[in-house]
Amino acid sequence: MLRDGPTLMDPAVLQEASRIPPDARTHFKVCRFIMEAGVKLGLRSIPIATACTIYHRFFTEVPLESYDPYLVAMAALYLAGKVEEQHLRTRDIINVSHRYMHPRSEPLELDTHFWELRDSIVQCELLMLRVLCFRVSFQHPHKVQSAHPGREWGKCASYGLTLHSSLLH
């Protein structure tokens, strides 16, 4: 199928992409990891969104260079599972993460490296809680509609948006 407009190989698109700061690229890649790992772990959309939010909020408080972003992402998945009542085992997070980062390698053995990684995730979770002052519960935008099923929804004509009736008063 032929497309009109710029493609990924156009010089203008490549030049624009080169202007993206390295930190933003890292955060994009790590959040993509969080979403893919979350799906593989069987998480619903709310815990995945919570994990991404925890990850981003953590890195608004600390410099990226100070911590391994993928370790922070694994800890964010672990913490989000707790916050949203969809608990995960650290072993599952480690195995899915290892498979994501090393797709052709053998599963991790339950050796010293595994236990050190598990301890790092738990310690990182505690650090994240402290840095975020234990504020890790969020009101996600798409949660509003599902919180009030069956209620009357009104139209906001000027924007073509649908709003919950309690928000219109």
XYZ file of C-alpha atoms in Angstrom:
169
model
C 0.000 0.000 0.000
C 1.409 3.396 -0.996
C 1.235 6.235 1.483
C 1.226 9.934 0.845
C 3.399 12.052 3.085
C 6.706 11.502 4.860
C 8.053 8.056 5.660
C 10.485 7.019 8.357
C 13.359 7.177 5.888
C 12.704 10.770 4.747
C 15.581 13.092 5.723
C 13.155 15.567 7.341
C 11.716 12.825 9.570
C 15.200 11.554 10.477
C 16.361 15.089 11.284
C 13.310 15.653 13.524
C 13.907 12.343 15.311
C 17.529 13.296 15.975
C 16.285 16.322 17.964
C 14.559 14.133 20.541
C 16.573 14.260 23.767
C 18.284 10.982 24.755
C 16.381 10.897 28.079
C 13.056 11.038 26.230
C 14.150 8.161 23.986
C 15.106 6.103 27.029
C 11.810 6.807 28.778
C 9.885 5.879 25.626
C 11.737 2.555 25.294
C 11.336 1.710 28.967
C 7.612 2.530 28.987
C 7.198 0.331 25.939
C 8.955 -2.385 27.947
C 6.550 -1.797 30.858
C 3.542 -2.130 28.556
C 4.798 -5.250 26.789
C 5.931 -6.925 30.008
C 2.643 -5.977 31.668
C 0.671 -7.652 28.902
C 2.853 -10.780 29.089
C 2.315 -10.836 32.857
C -1.452 -10.683 32.355
C -1.932 -7.250 33.884
C -5.033 -5.243 33.077
C -4.694 -1.775 31.557
C -5.032 0.151 34.850
C -2.045 -1.528 36.582
C 0.038 -1.013 33.429
C -0.917 2.676 33.353
C -0.101 2.911 37.063
C 3.321 1.344 36.475
C 4.093 3.871 33.719
C 2.919 6.729 35.949
C 5.024 5.525 38.886
C 8.035 5.198 36.579
C 7.619 8.733 35.172
C 6.921 10.321 38.554
C 10.011 8.656 40.017
C 12.219 10.082 37.275
C 10.766 13.569 37.725
C 12.286 13.449 41.221
C 15.666 11.824 40.486
C 18.129 12.028 37.574
C 17.986 9.227 35.008
C 21.724 8.600 35.281
C 21.443 7.660 38.970
C 19.359 4.484 38.509
C 18.944 1.673 36.013
C 15.671 2.531 34.236
C 14.801 -1.118 33.573
C 15.241 -2.012 37.251
C 12.973 0.941 38.106
C 10.482 -0.334 35.513
C 10.444 -3.827 37.044
C 9.927 -2.332 40.497
C 7.169 -0.090 39.089
C 5.371 -3.164 37.687
C 5.710 -4.920 41.034
C 4.435 -1.883 42.959
C 1.599 -1.179 40.500
C 0.386 -4.752 40.897
C 0.110 -4.167 44.637
C -1.517 -0.740 44.304
C -4.142 -1.962 41.832
C -4.806 -5.274 43.619
C -3.371 -7.437 40.856
C -0.337 -8.807 42.658
C 2.611 -10.222 40.742
C 5.390 -12.510 41.842
C 8.867 -11.035 41.540
C 9.975 -14.277 39.931
C 7.454 -13.779 37.111
C 8.568 -10.176 36.585
C 12.205 -11.258 36.454
C 11.520 -14.099 34.005
C 9.425 -11.942 31.650
C 11.981 -9.123 31.809
C 14.878 -11.494 31.161
C 13.069 -12.979 28.150
C 12.311 -9.458 26.841
C 15.932 -8.301 27.128
C 17.541 -11.622 26.102
C 15.033 -13.319 23.773
C 17.330 -16.166 22.697
C 18.878 -16.997 26.057
C 17.952 -19.706 28.509
C 15.679 -18.876 31.464
C 17.472 -17.609 34.539
C 18.614 -20.192 37.027
C 17.718 -19.709 40.680
C 21.281 -18.747 41.484
C 22.988 -15.846 43.206
C 22.331 -13.503 40.254
C 18.586 -14.221 40.396
C 18.375 -13.576 44.140
C 20.410 -10.372 43.842
C 18.076 -9.140 41.101
C 15.028 -10.013 43.204
C 16.471 -8.132 46.194
C 17.260 -5.162 43.934
C 13.634 -5.008 42.755
C 12.330 -5.055 46.325
C 14.855 -2.430 47.470
C 14.039 -0.264 44.448
C 10.334 -0.542 45.278
C 11.031 0.795 48.775
C 13.179 3.595 47.370
C 10.434 4.561 44.920
C 7.868 4.664 47.716
C 10.101 6.959 49.746
C 10.959 9.240 46.829
C 7.272 9.512 45.879
C 6.291 10.066 49.544
C 4.084 6.946 49.318
C 1.784 8.717 46.810
C 1.401 5.894 44.314
C -2.362 5.730 43.840
C -3.613 7.698 40.848
C -6.945 8.636 39.290
C -6.511 7.602 35.667
C -8.710 9.408 33.110
C -10.330 6.264 31.710
C -11.251 5.085 35.197
C -13.926 7.808 35.555
C -16.392 6.223 33.147
C -15.963 2.691 34.474
C -16.426 3.884 38.070
C -20.072 4.843 37.386
C -21.572 2.257 35.008
C -25.189 2.711 34.013
C -25.315 6.405 34.905
C -26.655 8.977 32.493
C -24.042 10.607 30.278
C -24.532 14.075 28.786
C -23.158 15.513 25.579
C -20.840 18.475 25.560
C -21.824 19.837 22.157
C -19.053 22.366 21.732
C -16.357 19.679 21.936
C -18.297 16.570 20.952
C -17.302 14.959 24.260
C -19.399 12.719 26.451
C -19.365 13.673 30.131
C -20.795 11.950 33.168
C -23.971 13.659 34.451
C -22.376 14.383 37.855
C -19.682 16.419 36.086
C -22.253 18.612 34.344
C -23.663 20.124 37.551
